[in-house]
Coordinates of C-alpha atoms in Angstrom, one line a residue:
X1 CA -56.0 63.9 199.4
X2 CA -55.1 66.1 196.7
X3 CA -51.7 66.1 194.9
X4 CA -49.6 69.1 195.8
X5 CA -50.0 70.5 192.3
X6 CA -53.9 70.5 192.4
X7 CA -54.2 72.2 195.9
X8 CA -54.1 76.4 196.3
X9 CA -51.8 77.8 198.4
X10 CA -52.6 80.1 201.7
X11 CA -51.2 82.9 199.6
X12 CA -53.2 82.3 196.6
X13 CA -56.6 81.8 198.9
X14 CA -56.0 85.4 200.6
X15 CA -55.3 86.6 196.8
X16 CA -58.5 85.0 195.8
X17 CA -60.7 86.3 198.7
X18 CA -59.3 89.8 197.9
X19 CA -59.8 89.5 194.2
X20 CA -64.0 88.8 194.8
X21 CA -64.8 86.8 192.2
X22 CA -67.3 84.8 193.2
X23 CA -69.5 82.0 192.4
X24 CA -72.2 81.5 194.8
X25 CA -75.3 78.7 194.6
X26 CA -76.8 76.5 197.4
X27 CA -74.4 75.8 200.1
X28 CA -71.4 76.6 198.3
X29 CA -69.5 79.6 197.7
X30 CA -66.4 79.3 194.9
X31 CA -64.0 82.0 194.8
X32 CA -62.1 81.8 191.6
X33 CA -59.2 83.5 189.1
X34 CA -58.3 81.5 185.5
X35 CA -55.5 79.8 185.8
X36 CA -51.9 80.3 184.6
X37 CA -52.0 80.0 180.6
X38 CA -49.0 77.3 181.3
X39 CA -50.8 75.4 183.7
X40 CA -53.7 73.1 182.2
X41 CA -55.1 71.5 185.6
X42 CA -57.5 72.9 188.0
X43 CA -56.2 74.3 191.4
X44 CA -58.7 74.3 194.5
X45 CA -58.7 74.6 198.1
X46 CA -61.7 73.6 200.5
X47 CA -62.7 75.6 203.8
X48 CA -64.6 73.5 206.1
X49 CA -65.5 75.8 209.1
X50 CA -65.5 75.2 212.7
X51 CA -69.1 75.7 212.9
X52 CA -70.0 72.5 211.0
X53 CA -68.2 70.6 214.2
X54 CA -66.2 71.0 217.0
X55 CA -64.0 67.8 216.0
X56 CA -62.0 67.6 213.7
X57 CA -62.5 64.0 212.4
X58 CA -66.2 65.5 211.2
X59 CA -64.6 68.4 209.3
X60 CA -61.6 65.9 207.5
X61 CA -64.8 64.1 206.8
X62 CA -66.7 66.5 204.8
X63 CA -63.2 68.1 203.4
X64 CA -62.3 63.9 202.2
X65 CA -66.0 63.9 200.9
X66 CA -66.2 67.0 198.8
X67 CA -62.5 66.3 197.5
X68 CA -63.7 63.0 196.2
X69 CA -66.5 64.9 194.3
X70 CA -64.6 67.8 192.9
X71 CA -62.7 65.2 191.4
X72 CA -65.6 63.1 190.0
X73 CA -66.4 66.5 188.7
X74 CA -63.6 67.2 186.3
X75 CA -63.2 63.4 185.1
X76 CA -66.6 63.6 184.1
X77 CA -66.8 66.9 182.7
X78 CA -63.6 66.4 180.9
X79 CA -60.7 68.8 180.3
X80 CA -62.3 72.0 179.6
X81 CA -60.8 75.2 177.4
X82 CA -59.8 76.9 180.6
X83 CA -59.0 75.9 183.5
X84 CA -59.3 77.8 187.3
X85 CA -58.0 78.3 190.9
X86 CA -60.3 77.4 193.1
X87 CA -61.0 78.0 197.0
X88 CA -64.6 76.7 198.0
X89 CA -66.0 77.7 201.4
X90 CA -69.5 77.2 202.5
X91 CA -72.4 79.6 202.5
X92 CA -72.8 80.3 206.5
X93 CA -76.3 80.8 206.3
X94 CA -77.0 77.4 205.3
X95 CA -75.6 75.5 207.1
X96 CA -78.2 74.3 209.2
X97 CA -78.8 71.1 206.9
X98 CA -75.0 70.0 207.2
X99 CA -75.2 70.3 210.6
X100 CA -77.8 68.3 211.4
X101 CA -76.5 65.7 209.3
X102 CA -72.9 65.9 211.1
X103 CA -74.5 65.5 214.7
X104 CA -76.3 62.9 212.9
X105 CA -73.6 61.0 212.8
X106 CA -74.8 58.9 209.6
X107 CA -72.2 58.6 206.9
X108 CA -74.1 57.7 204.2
X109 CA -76.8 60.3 204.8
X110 CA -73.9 63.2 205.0
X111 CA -72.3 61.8 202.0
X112 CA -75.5 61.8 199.9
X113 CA -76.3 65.2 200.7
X114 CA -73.0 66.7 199.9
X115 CA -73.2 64.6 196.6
X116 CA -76.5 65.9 195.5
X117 CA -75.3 69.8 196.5
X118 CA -71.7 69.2 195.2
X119 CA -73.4 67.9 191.6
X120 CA -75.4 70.9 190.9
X121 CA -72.9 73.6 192.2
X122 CA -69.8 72.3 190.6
X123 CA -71.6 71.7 187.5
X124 CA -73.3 74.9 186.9
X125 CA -69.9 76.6 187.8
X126 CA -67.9 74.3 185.0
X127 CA -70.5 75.0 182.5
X128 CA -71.4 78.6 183.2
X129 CA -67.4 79.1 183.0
X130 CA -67.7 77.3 179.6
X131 CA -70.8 80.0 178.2
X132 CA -68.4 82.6 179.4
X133 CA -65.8 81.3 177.5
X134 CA -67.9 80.7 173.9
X135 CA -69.7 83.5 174.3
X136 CA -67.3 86.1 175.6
X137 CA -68.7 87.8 177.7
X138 CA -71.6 86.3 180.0
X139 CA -71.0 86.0 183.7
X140 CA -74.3 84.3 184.7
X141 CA -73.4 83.7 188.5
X142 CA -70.2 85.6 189.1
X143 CA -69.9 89.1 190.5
X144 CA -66.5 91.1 190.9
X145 CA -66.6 94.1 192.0
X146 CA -63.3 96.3 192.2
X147 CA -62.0 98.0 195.7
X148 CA -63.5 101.4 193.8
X149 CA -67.0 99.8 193.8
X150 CA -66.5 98.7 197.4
X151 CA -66.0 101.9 198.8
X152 CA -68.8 103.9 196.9
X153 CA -70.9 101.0 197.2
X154 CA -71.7 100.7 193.5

């Protein structure tokens, strides 16, 4: 389990949901905001949704699993320049994988599947955040779009 200092808030996940900037590759979907200029840790939140499984010993599974990895992630990524909030949910249409694994009931297979997905999202989102920060202004995988966009559809 995460410290209470590395986990976001309910408040902050609605803030981040509203605020749509996202991150989206494979089966994972990162809503995000820089962090505090005071604060030099990353915050994040997991969504595991009732879809995956009925029971919720499955779901604490996958939420322990990709916990484990996120922090794998920063220790071997290192402290970066800036650091985020965080709130990962998965991409509903693919779920069909995870699922399959879950009724599975194997463990190991689940664990190596969310390992191999968790690598390549969480490191193309650390370094595409770190281009964005050397560079200025690159946004490779993130789109925000403002309520004004929304509502002309822009």
């Amino acid at each position: 389990m995460l410290a209470k200092k590395l986990r976001v808030s309910g408040k902050e996940v609605r803030f981040l949901t509203k605020k749509r900037q996202l991150f989206s590759q494979g089966l994972f979907m990162i809503f995000f905001v820089e962090q505090y200029p005071n604060r030099h840790f990353h915050q994040i939140s997991f969504h595991i949704p009732l879809a995956i499984s009925k029971r919720a010993v499955h779901r604490h599974l996958v939420k322990r699993i990709l916990i484990a990895a996120f922090e794998q992630s920063v220790q071997k990524l290192g402290a970066g320049p800036q650091f985020y909030k965080c709130f990962v949910s998965l991409n509903k249409h693919r779920l069909e994988p995870l699922i399959a694994l879950v009724q599975q009931k194997s463990t190991v297979q689940l664990k190596d599947y969310l390992t191999k997905q968790r690598e390549s999202v969480f490191s193309s989102f650390f370094l595409s955040s770190h281009e964005k920060n050397h560079s200025g202004t690159s946004r490779k995988y993130s789109h925000s779009r403002n309520s004004s966009q929304r509502r002309t559809g822009n």
